[in-house]
Coordinates of C-alpha atoms in Angstrom, one line a residue:
Chain A
M1 CA 0.0 0.0 0.0
T2 CA 1.3 3.4 -0.9
G3 CA 0.1 6.9 -0.2
G4 CA -0.5 9.0 2.8
P5 CA -2.4 8.3 5.9
A6 CA -5.5 6.2 5.3
T7 CA -8.7 8.2 5.5
P8 CA -11.3 6.2 7.5
A9 CA -13.9 4.6 5.4
P10 CA -17.3 6.2 5.8
S11 CA -19.3 4.2 8.2
I12 CA -23.0 3.4 8.1
V13 CA -22.9 3.3 11.9
P14 CA -23.3 6.9 13.1
A15 CA -20.7 8.0 15.6
P16 CA -22.1 8.0 19.1
R17 CA -23.5 11.4 19.7
Q18 CA -22.4 12.9 22.9
A19 CA -25.3 12.8 25.2
P20 CA -26.6 16.3 25.6
D21 CA -26.3 17.8 29.0
A22 CA -29.8 17.2 30.6
L23 CA -29.7 20.6 32.4
V24 CA -28.8 22.5 29.2
E25 CA -31.7 20.7 27.4
Y26 CA -34.0 21.5 30.2
L27 CA -33.1 25.2 30.3
L28 CA -33.5 25.4 26.5
R29 CA -37.1 24.0 26.9
L30 CA -38.0 26.7 29.4
G31 CA -36.3 29.4 27.4
D32 CA -37.6 28.4 24.0
D33 CA -41.2 28.1 25.2
R34 CA -41.0 31.7 26.3
L35 CA -39.0 33.0 23.4
V36 CA -41.4 31.5 20.8
L37 CA -44.6 32.5 22.6
G38 CA -43.3 36.0 23.4
H39 CA -42.5 36.4 19.7
R40 CA -46.0 35.2 18.7
L41 CA -47.7 37.6 21.1
S42 CA -45.6 40.5 19.9
E43 CA -47.1 39.9 16.4
W44 CA -50.3 41.4 17.9
C45 CA -48.6 44.7 18.8
G46 CA -50.5 47.4 16.9
H47 CA -53.2 45.0 15.7
G48 CA -55.2 44.1 18.8
P49 CA -59.0 44.2 19.0
I50 CA -58.9 47.2 21.5
L51 CA -56.0 49.5 22.5
E52 CA -56.0 48.1 26.0
E53 CA -55.2 44.7 24.6
D54 CA -52.4 45.9 22.5
I55 CA -50.9 47.1 25.8
A56 CA -51.8 43.9 27.8
L57 CA -50.5 41.4 25.2
S58 CA -47.3 43.5 24.7
N59 CA -46.8 43.3 28.5
V60 CA -47.1 39.5 28.5
A61 CA -44.8 39.3 25.5
L62 CA -42.2 41.5 27.3
D63 CA -42.3 39.4 30.4
L64 CA -42.0 36.2 28.4
L65 CA -39.0 37.5 26.4
G66 CA -37.4 38.7 29.6
Q67 CA -37.8 35.2 31.1
A68 CA -36.5 33.7 27.8
T69 CA -33.4 35.9 28.0
M70 CA -32.7 34.7 31.6
F71 CA -33.3 31.0 30.9
L72 CA -31.3 31.0 27.6
R73 CA -28.4 32.9 29.1
L74 CA -28.2 30.3 31.9
A75 CA -28.4 27.5 29.3
G76 CA -25.5 29.1 27.5
Q77 CA -23.4 29.4 30.7
V78 CA -24.1 25.8 31.7
E79 CA -23.3 24.6 28.2
G80 CA -19.9 26.4 28.4
R81 CA -19.4 26.7 24.6
G82 CA -19.5 30.5 24.6
R83 CA -23.0 30.8 23.3
D84 CA -25.0 33.7 24.9
E85 CA -28.8 34.1 24.7
D86 CA -28.6 35.8 21.3
A87 CA -26.5 33.1 19.8
L88 CA -29.1 30.6 21.0
A89 CA -32.1 32.6 19.9
Y90 CA -30.8 33.7 16.5
F91 CA -28.3 31.0 15.3
R92 CA -30.1 27.7 15.9
E93 CA -32.1 25.8 13.4
V94 CA -35.7 24.6 13.8
V95 CA -34.7 21.1 14.9
D96 CA -32.5 22.6 17.6
F97 CA -35.4 24.4 19.3
R98 CA -36.9 22.7 22.3
N99 CA -40.2 24.5 22.8
C100 CA -43.5 22.7 22.9
Q101 CA -45.5 22.9 19.7
L102 CA -48.4 24.7 21.4
V103 CA -46.5 28.0 21.6
E104 CA -45.4 28.0 18.0
L105 CA -48.9 27.7 16.5
P106 CA -49.8 30.8 14.4
N107 CA -51.9 33.3 16.4
G108 CA -55.3 32.7 14.6
D109 CA -58.0 35.0 15.9
F110 CA -58.0 36.6 19.3
G111 CA -59.9 33.7 20.8
F112 CA -57.3 31.2 19.6
T113 CA -54.5 33.4 21.0
I114 CA -56.3 33.6 24.3
A115 CA -57.0 29.9 24.6
R116 CA -53.4 29.0 23.7
Q117 CA -52.2 31.6 26.2
F118 CA -54.4 30.3 28.9
L119 CA -53.3 26.7 28.5
F120 CA -49.7 27.8 28.6
D121 CA -50.1 30.3 31.5
V122 CA -51.6 27.6 33.7
H123 CA -48.8 25.3 32.8
A124 CA -46.3 28.1 33.5
V125 CA -47.7 28.8 36.9
V126 CA -47.7 25.2 38.1
V127 CA -44.2 24.4 36.7
L128 CA -42.6 27.7 37.8
D129 CA -44.1 27.2 41.3
A130 CA -42.4 23.9 41.5
L131 CA -39.2 25.2 40.0
S132 CA -39.0 28.0 42.5
R133 CA -38.0 25.3 44.9
S134 CA -35.5 23.7 42.5
G135 CA -32.3 22.3 43.9
N136 CA -30.5 24.5 41.3
A137 CA -30.4 27.9 42.9
E138 CA -30.0 29.9 39.7
L139 CA -32.9 28.2 38.1
A140 CA -35.0 28.6 41.3
A141 CA -34.3 32.3 41.3
I142 CA -35.4 32.8 37.7
A143 CA -38.4 30.7 38.3
A144 CA -39.4 32.6 41.4
K145 CA -39.2 35.9 39.5
S146 CA -41.1 34.5 36.5
L147 CA -43.8 33.0 38.7
K148 CA -44.9 36.4 39.9
E149 CA -45.3 37.5 36.2
A150 CA -47.0 34.2 35.3
K151 CA -49.7 34.7 37.9
Y152 CA -50.6 38.0 36.3
H153 CA -50.6 36.4 32.9
V154 CA -53.0 33.6 33.9
R155 CA -55.3 36.2 35.5
H156 CA -55.4 38.1 32.2
S157 CA -55.9 35.1 29.9
G158 CA -58.3 33.4 32.4
E159 CA -60.5 36.5 32.5
W160 CA -60.7 36.6 28.7
V161 CA -61.6 32.9 28.6
L162 CA -64.6 33.8 30.8
K163 CA -65.5 36.9 28.8
L164 CA -65.3 35.1 25.4
G165 CA -66.9 31.9 26.7
D166 CA -69.8 33.6 28.4
G167 CA -70.0 36.6 26.1
T168 CA -71.9 36.3 22.8
A169 CA -72.8 33.3 20.8
E170 CA -70.1 34.1 18.3
S171 CA -67.4 34.5 20.9
H172 CA -68.5 31.3 22.7
Q173 CA -68.3 29.4 19.4
R174 CA -64.9 30.9 18.5
I175 CA -63.1 30.1 21.7
Q176 CA -64.7 26.7 22.0
R177 CA -63.3 25.9 18.5
A178 CA -59.9 27.2 19.7
F179 CA -59.9 24.8 22.7
D180 CA -61.0 22.0 20.5
A181 CA -58.1 22.6 18.1
L182 CA -55.5 23.2 20.8
W183 CA -56.3 20.3 23.0
R184 CA -54.2 17.8 21.1
F185 CA -51.2 19.9 21.8
T186 CA -51.5 19.7 25.5
P187 CA -50.3 16.2 26.3
E188 CA -46.9 17.3 25.2
L189 CA -46.7 19.8 28.1
F190 CA -46.5 17.0 30.6
A191 CA -45.0 14.1 28.6
A192 CA -41.9 13.3 30.6
D193 CA -38.8 12.0 28.8
V194 CA -35.3 11.1 29.8
V195 CA -34.4 14.8 30.3
D196 CA -37.3 15.3 32.7
A197 CA -36.5 12.0 34.5
A198 CA -32.8 13.1 34.9
M199 CA -33.9 16.5 36.3
L200 CA -36.4 14.9 38.7
A201 CA -33.7 12.5 39.9
A202 CA -31.2 15.4 40.4
G203 CA -33.7 17.4 42.4
V204 CA -33.8 20.1 39.7
G205 CA -37.1 19.6 38.0
P206 CA -40.6 18.6 39.1
D207 CA -42.6 15.4 38.7
L208 CA -44.6 16.3 35.6
A209 CA -47.2 13.6 36.1
A210 CA -48.1 15.1 39.5
L211 CA -48.3 18.6 38.1
Q212 CA -50.5 17.5 35.2
A213 CA -53.4 16.7 37.6
V214 CA -53.1 20.2 39.2
W215 CA -53.0 21.8 35.7
D216 CA -56.0 19.8 34.6
G217 CA -58.1 20.9 37.6
L218 CA -57.2 24.6 37.2
V219 CA -57.9 24.6 33.5
R220 CA -61.2 22.7 33.9
D221 CA -62.4 25.1 36.6
V222 CA -62.1 28.2 34.4
V223 CA -63.3 26.5 31.2
E224 CA -66.5 25.2 33.0
R225 CA -67.2 28.6 34.5
A226 CA -66.8 30.1 31.0
T227 CA -69.7 27.7 30.0
L228 CA -67.2 25.9 27.7
S229 CA -66.3 22.2 27.5
L230 CA -63.0 20.5 27.0
P231 CA -62.7 17.7 24.5
H232 CA -62.1 14.2 25.8
A233 CA -58.5 13.2 26.4
A234 CA -56.7 13.7 23.1
P235 CA -54.3 11.1 21.9
P236 CA -50.8 12.6 21.9
I237 CA -49.4 13.6 18.5
A238 CA -47.5 10.6 17.1
G239 CA -43.8 10.8 16.7
R240 CA -41.2 12.9 18.5
S241 CA -42.2 16.0 20.4
G242 CA -41.2 19.6 20.2
R243 CA -39.0 18.9 23.3
Q244 CA -36.9 16.7 21.1
G245 CA -36.8 19.1 18.2
S246 CA -39.8 18.0 16.2
H247 CA -42.0 20.9 15.3
T248 CA -44.9 22.1 13.2
E249 CA -44.0 23.7 9.9
A250 CA -45.0 27.0 11.4
L251 CA -41.8 27.3 13.5
G252 CA -39.5 27.5 10.5
H253 CA -41.4 30.5 9.2
L254 CA -41.3 32.2 12.6
L255 CA -37.6 31.7 12.9
A256 CA -36.9 32.8 9.3
E257 CA -38.4 36.1 10.2
M258 CA -36.9 36.4 13.6
Q259 CA -33.4 35.5 12.6
I260 CA -33.1 37.3 9.2
V261 CA -31.3 40.4 10.3
A262 CA -29.0 38.8 12.8
R263 CA -28.0 36.1 10.3
S264 CA -27.5 38.6 7.5
H265 CA -24.8 40.2 9.5
P266 CA -22.9 37.5 11.3
G267 CA -20.6 38.9 13.9
A268 CA -22.2 42.3 13.9
K269 CA -23.1 44.0 17.2
W270 CA -26.6 45.7 17.5
Chain B
M1 CA -72.2 60.4 21.5
T2 CA -71.8 63.5 19.6
Q3 CA -72.7 66.7 21.4
T4 CA -74.2 69.0 18.9
R5 CA -73.8 72.6 19.7
T6 CA -75.8 75.3 18.1
A7 CA -73.9 78.2 16.7
T8 CA -75.4 80.8 19.1
P9 CA -73.2 83.8 19.5
E10 CA -71.0 83.6 22.6
D11 CA -71.5 85.9 25.5
P12 CA -68.9 88.7 25.0
A13 CA -68.4 89.0 28.8
K14 CA -67.5 85.3 29.0
V15 CA -65.2 85.5 26.0
A16 CA -63.4 88.5 27.6
A17 CA -63.0 86.7 30.9
F18 CA -61.6 83.7 29.1
E19 CA -59.2 85.8 27.1
A20 CA -58.1 87.4 30.4
R21 CA -57.4 84.1 31.9
I22 CA -55.4 83.1 28.9
A23 CA -53.4 86.3 29.1
A24 CA -52.8 85.6 32.8
V25 CA -51.4 82.2 31.8
E26 CA -54.0 80.4 33.8
S27 CA -54.7 76.7 33.1
I28 CA -58.1 76.0 31.5
E29 CA -59.8 73.0 33.0
P30 CA -62.5 70.7 31.6
N31 CA -65.4 72.3 33.5
D32 CA -64.4 75.9 32.7
W33 CA -66.2 77.9 30.2
M34 CA -64.3 78.1 26.9
P35 CA -65.1 79.4 23.4
E36 CA -66.5 76.8 21.1
K37 CA -63.7 77.4 18.7
Y38 CA -61.1 76.8 21.4
R39 CA -62.8 73.5 22.3
R40 CA -62.9 72.5 18.6
Q41 CA -59.2 73.3 18.0
L42 CA -58.2 71.3 21.0
V43 CA -60.3 68.3 20.0
R44 CA -58.7 68.5 16.6
M45 CA -55.2 68.7 17.9
M46 CA -55.5 66.1 20.6
S47 CA -57.3 63.6 18.4
Q48 CA -54.7 64.1 15.7
H49 CA -52.1 63.6 18.3
A50 CA -53.7 60.4 19.7
H51 CA -54.2 59.0 16.1
S52 CA -50.6 59.7 15.4
E53 CA -49.5 57.6 18.4
I54 CA -51.8 54.7 17.2
V55 CA -50.9 54.8 13.6
G56 CA -47.2 55.4 14.6
M57 CA -47.2 51.9 16.2
L58 CA -47.4 50.3 12.7
P59 CA -44.1 51.4 11.0
E60 CA -42.1 50.5 14.1
G61 CA -44.2 47.4 14.9
N62 CA -43.2 46.2 11.5
W63 CA -39.7 45.4 12.9
I64 CA -40.6 43.8 16.2
T65 CA -40.5 40.3 14.8
R66 CA -37.1 40.9 13.1
A67 CA -35.2 42.9 15.8
P68 CA -31.7 41.5 15.7
S69 CA -31.1 40.8 19.4
L70 CA -33.4 40.0 22.4
R71 CA -32.5 43.2 24.1
R72 CA -33.5 45.2 21.0
K73 CA -36.6 43.2 20.5
I74 CA -37.7 43.8 24.1
S75 CA -37.0 47.6 24.0
L76 CA -38.8 47.9 20.6
I77 CA -41.9 46.2 22.0
A78 CA -41.8 48.4 25.1
K79 CA -41.5 51.5 22.9
V80 CA -44.5 50.6 20.7
Q81 CA -46.4 49.7 23.8
D82 CA -45.6 53.2 25.2
E83 CA -47.1 54.7 22.0
A84 CA -50.3 52.7 22.6
G85 CA -50.3 54.1 26.2
H86 CA -49.8 57.7 24.9
G87 CA -52.7 57.2 22.5
L88 CA -54.9 56.0 25.2
Y89 CA -53.9 58.8 27.5
I90 CA -54.5 61.5 25.0
Y91 CA -57.8 60.0 23.8
C92 CA -58.9 60.2 27.5
G93 CA -57.7 63.8 27.6
A94 CA -59.8 64.6 24.5
E95 CA -62.8 63.0 26.2
T96 CA -62.7 65.8 28.8
L97 CA -63.8 68.1 26.0
G98 CA -67.1 66.2 25.4
V99 CA -66.2 63.8 22.6
D100 CA -65.7 60.1 23.0
R101 CA -62.9 57.8 21.9
A102 CA -65.1 55.6 19.7
E103 CA -66.2 58.7 17.8
L104 CA -62.7 59.9 17.3
I105 CA -61.5 56.5 16.2
G106 CA -64.4 56.4 13.8
Q107 CA -63.0 59.6 12.2
L108 CA -59.6 58.0 11.9
L109 CA -60.9 54.9 10.2
D110 CA -63.2 56.8 7.8
G111 CA -60.3 58.9 6.7
T112 CA -61.7 62.3 7.9
A113 CA -59.2 62.8 10.8
K114 CA -55.6 63.4 10.1
Y115 CA -52.5 62.0 11.8
S116 CA -48.8 62.8 11.5
S117 CA -47.7 62.5 7.9
I118 CA -44.4 60.9 8.9
F119 CA -46.1 57.5 9.6
N120 CA -47.0 57.2 5.9
Y121 CA -43.4 56.4 5.1
P122 CA -42.2 52.7 5.0
T123 CA -39.7 51.2 7.4
L124 CA -37.3 49.4 5.1
S125 CA -34.4 48.3 7.4
W126 CA -33.5 47.8 11.0
A127 CA -31.7 51.1 10.9
D128 CA -35.0 52.8 10.4
I129 CA -35.9 51.9 14.0
G130 CA -32.9 53.8 15.3
V131 CA -33.4 56.8 13.0
I132 CA -37.1 57.0 13.8
G133 CA -36.3 57.2 17.5
W134 CA -33.7 59.8 16.9
F135 CA -35.5 62.0 14.4
V136 CA -39.2 61.3 14.8
D137 CA -39.2 61.1 18.6
G138 CA -36.7 63.9 18.7
A139 CA -39.1 66.1 16.6
A140 CA -42.0 65.0 18.8
I141 CA -40.1 66.1 21.9
V142 CA -39.4 69.6 20.4
N143 CA -43.1 69.9 19.7
Q144 CA -44.4 68.4 22.9
T145 CA -42.1 70.3 25.3
I146 CA -43.8 73.4 24.1
L147 CA -47.3 71.8 24.2
A148 CA -46.6 70.9 27.8
K149 CA -47.1 74.7 28.4
A150 CA -50.4 74.7 26.5
S151 CA -53.3 76.5 28.1
Y152 CA -55.6 73.5 28.3
G153 CA -54.6 71.7 31.6
P154 CA -55.4 68.0 30.6
Y155 CA -53.4 68.3 27.4
A156 CA -50.4 70.1 29.1
R157 CA -50.3 67.4 31.8
A158 CA -50.5 64.6 29.2
M159 CA -47.6 66.2 27.3
I160 CA -45.4 66.3 30.4
R161 CA -45.8 62.6 30.9
V162 CA -45.5 61.7 27.3
C163 CA -42.4 63.8 26.9
K164 CA -40.6 61.9 29.7
E165 CA -41.1 58.6 27.8
E166 CA -40.3 60.2 24.4
N167 CA -36.9 61.4 25.8
F168 CA -36.2 57.8 26.7
H169 CA -37.2 56.6 23.2
K170 CA -35.0 59.2 21.6
R171 CA -32.0 58.2 23.6
Q172 CA -32.6 54.6 22.7
G173 CA -33.0 55.4 19.0
Y174 CA -29.8 57.5 18.9
E175 CA -28.0 54.7 20.7
I176 CA -29.1 52.3 18.0
V177 CA -27.9 54.8 15.4
A178 CA -24.5 55.2 17.1
T179 CA -24.1 51.5 17.3
L180 CA -24.7 51.0 13.6
A181 CA -22.6 54.0 12.7
N182 CA -19.7 52.4 14.5
G183 CA -20.5 48.9 13.2
T184 CA -19.6 47.0 10.1
P185 CA -19.5 48.8 6.7
A186 CA -22.9 47.2 5.9
Q187 CA -24.4 48.5 9.1
K188 CA -22.9 52.0 8.5
A189 CA -24.4 52.0 5.0
M190 CA -27.7 50.8 6.4
V191 CA -27.9 53.7 8.8
Q192 CA -26.8 56.4 6.4
D193 CA -29.5 55.2 4.0
A194 CA -32.1 55.4 6.7
V195 CA -30.9 59.0 7.6
D196 CA -31.2 59.9 3.9
R197 CA -34.8 58.6 3.7
W198 CA -36.1 60.0 7.0
W199 CA -34.5 63.5 7.2
W200 CA -36.8 65.5 5.0
P201 CA -40.1 63.8 6.1
S202 CA -39.0 64.5 9.7
L203 CA -38.7 68.2 9.0
M204 CA -42.2 68.1 7.5
M205 CA -43.5 66.8 10.8
F206 CA -43.6 70.4 12.1
G207 CA -46.3 71.2 9.6
P208 CA -46.6 73.8 6.9
S209 CA -44.4 76.9 7.0
D210 CA -45.8 79.8 9.1
T211 CA -46.7 81.7 6.0
D212 CA -49.0 78.8 5.0
S213 CA -50.3 77.5 8.3
P214 CA -54.1 78.2 8.6
N215 CA -54.4 77.5 12.3
T216 CA -51.3 79.0 13.9
A217 CA -52.3 82.6 14.7
E218 CA -55.3 81.8 16.8
L219 CA -53.7 78.8 18.5
I220 CA -50.8 81.0 19.5
R221 CA -53.1 83.7 20.8
W222 CA -54.9 81.1 23.0
K223 CA -51.6 79.7 24.1
V224 CA -52.6 76.3 22.7
K225 CA -49.4 76.5 20.7
R226 CA -46.6 78.6 22.1
K227 CA -44.2 78.6 19.2
T228 CA -44.7 78.6 15.4
N229 CA -44.1 75.6 13.2
D230 CA -41.0 77.2 11.7
E231 CA -39.5 78.2 15.1
L232 CA -39.9 74.6 16.2
R233 CA -38.5 73.2 13.0
Q234 CA -35.4 75.4 13.3
R235 CA -34.9 74.3 16.9
F236 CA -35.0 70.6 15.9
V237 CA -32.5 71.2 13.1
N238 CA -30.1 73.1 15.5
L239 CA -30.3 70.2 17.9
T240 CA -29.9 67.4 15.4
V241 CA -27.0 68.6 13.2
P242 CA -24.4 68.3 15.9
Q243 CA -25.8 64.9 16.9
A244 CA -25.3 63.7 13.3
M245 CA -21.8 65.0 13.2
A246 CA -21.0 63.2 16.5
V247 CA -21.6 59.9 14.8
N248 CA -20.2 60.8 11.4
L249 CA -23.4 60.7 9.5
T250 CA -24.4 63.1 6.8
L251 CA -27.7 64.9 6.6
P252 CA -28.9 64.9 3.0
D253 CA -29.0 68.6 2.5
P254 CA -26.1 70.2 0.5
D255 CA -27.4 73.7 1.4
M256 CA -27.1 73.2 5.2
T257 CA -24.9 76.0 6.5
F258 CA -24.2 77.5 9.9
N259 CA -25.1 81.1 10.4
A260 CA -22.7 82.4 13.0
E261 CA -24.8 85.5 13.6
T262 CA -28.1 83.8 14.3
E263 CA -26.4 80.6 15.5
N264 CA -28.9 78.7 13.3
W265 CA -28.2 75.8 11.0
E266 CA -29.9 77.1 7.8
F267 CA -31.3 74.3 5.8
G268 CA -32.4 73.9 2.1
A269 CA -35.9 74.1 0.7
I270 CA -38.5 71.6 1.9
D271 CA -40.5 69.8 -0.8
W272 CA -43.9 71.1 0.2
D273 CA -45.4 69.4 -2.8
E274 CA -44.5 66.0 -1.4
F275 CA -45.8 67.0 2.0
N276 CA -49.2 68.1 0.5
Q277 CA -49.4 64.9 -1.5
V278 CA -48.8 62.8 1.6
I279 CA -51.3 64.8 3.6
R280 CA -53.9 64.2 0.8
G281 CA -53.5 60.5 1.1
N282 CA -50.9 59.9 -1.6
G283 CA -47.9 59.0 0.5
P284 CA -46.2 55.7 0.2
C285 CA -48.1 53.9 2.9
N286 CA -51.3 55.9 3.6
R287 CA -53.5 53.2 2.3
E288 CA -51.7 50.4 4.1
R289 CA -51.7 52.2 7.4
L290 CA -55.5 52.9 7.4
E291 CA -56.2 49.4 6.1
A292 CA -54.2 47.9 9.0
R293 CA -56.2 50.0 11.5
R294 CA -59.5 49.1 9.9
K295 CA -58.6 45.4 9.8
A296 CA -57.7 45.4 13.5
H297 CA -60.9 47.3 14.3
D298 CA -63.2 45.1 12.2
E299 CA -61.6 41.8 13.3
G300 CA -61.8 42.9 16.9
A301 CA -65.5 43.8 16.7
W302 CA -66.7 40.4 18.0
V303 CA -64.2 40.6 20.9
R304 CA -65.5 44.0 22.0
E305 CA -69.1 42.8 21.7
A306 CA -68.3 39.8 23.8
A307 CA -66.6 41.9 26.5
N308 CA -69.7 44.2 26.6
A309 CA -72.1 41.3 26.7
Y310 CA -70.1 39.6 29.5
A311 CA -70.0 42.9 31.5
A312 CA -73.8 43.3 31.1
K313 CA -74.4 39.8 32.3
Q314 CA -72.2 40.4 35.3
R315 CA -74.0 43.6 36.1
A316 CA -77.4 41.9 35.8
S317 CA -76.4 39.1 38.1
Q318 CA -75.0 41.5 40.7
A319 CA -78.2 43.5 40.5
S320 CA -80.3 40.4 41.0
E321 CA -78.1 39.3 44.0
A322 CA -78.5 42.7 45.5
A323 CA -82.3 42.7 45.1

């Protein structure tokens, strides 16, 4: 045999991927949920049904983006590869995002936005409440601060569920339709995988199964008072979840818009 | 509800007392007697101002989803949200004059009310967000600092509050501009292009020249306006030229020269034909802006109806509990 050093033959067996750090993954989930939903809500700014709602939805968007900044910054620090919150927000691909699919769905009408927000806000309150007692002190501090905001958010979205559900025939029909369409995206909120199991074992994250019962009770209470009904248990969407990088097609369009300026000028400061 | 007022001649004694209060620089409050024309002028100015805040949310809102960093995204949302707040606050101020917000918004949507011509220009790059903060909020501050001394109390007080926030917006805008001006060649070109596009429309924000401003004389006499359009425009130019120099950006006016005697930066001729065209509805984005407002209003109708219906049900159930 002659020639230089042999190049390894391409293998059909993929190289073992380094197991992702569970804490980084977990922080990305928390950060991406809030980044994507905050972005969606900000799309309403200037287009709300009433001026007061332009202000209210912007407030929620601001809180969520502030929380996303803190969670993503911490994720970057724990990861230790020099990525800050902007690198994570602006220079990752769709399949690298770890948000649940619920938050990436396009806004639809105001009823759809409110129903989506309410389902998320209740989730945020129960999860952040648990995380505020996390064994990870930095995570616990961010969760405690975010929890205060989330309590306002759920009050806002919950009041609108009541107003729309028990308002006019049209509003009732619209928000009922929204809950019907959104319900199949809710199992994902509590579907625990290896990352959640690792976080639970490490005393960092909560027992999602236990939280689901709390969430379900809180959601049902408001929905029933709003004279609405929830669909029967929806089968989870088949395949991998948003937590593992599988998303609806809507997320790619959202990111294309969000990332266009940053990516057009790599290395630039803003 | 529209309050129709008959054109009965006003009591000369009341007019004289009103003029005396104005001369004594007293603040006129909602329940005070005022000439009908004063009331109408204020409704016109305040509603135009509130409409400008609301329509002004659109060109900047256009970049919220594309802001290039999380920090910039958050501050842009907060800025546009402030504008909604200003609009709300000024509509409430106008309501103290016996009109209501729904009526004023109706006039905006049917095209009979005006709003600032500047918002009929498109935002084409991220740099526009910086330049709008610097120029447009800067011009608004020049206007509103003077309006904060207006004779009508609710308007003057609204302006004091609005001005504080506008000052913050302007600093934020100038900071974006300075960052871009010190950035990559592409960023620098982007911000110079934005300056070139926004400079002249910003000068037009002060309205027609004094020789051609139909409302100015009376508004000045009643201390609704305290300076003329041209005086304010000059003040804005004098403030802005050194700021442009500080970040090495050029203002697109070859005639700009410093007059050492008057200490004014004397600028070239404004294209009043363009201004009049934009005012008449023929600007680049007039149709899009009104269409966006109408769409939000129409698509929000069922939400407002639901909120009203729900509130009525709540009142009814409270009344029956009390009975």
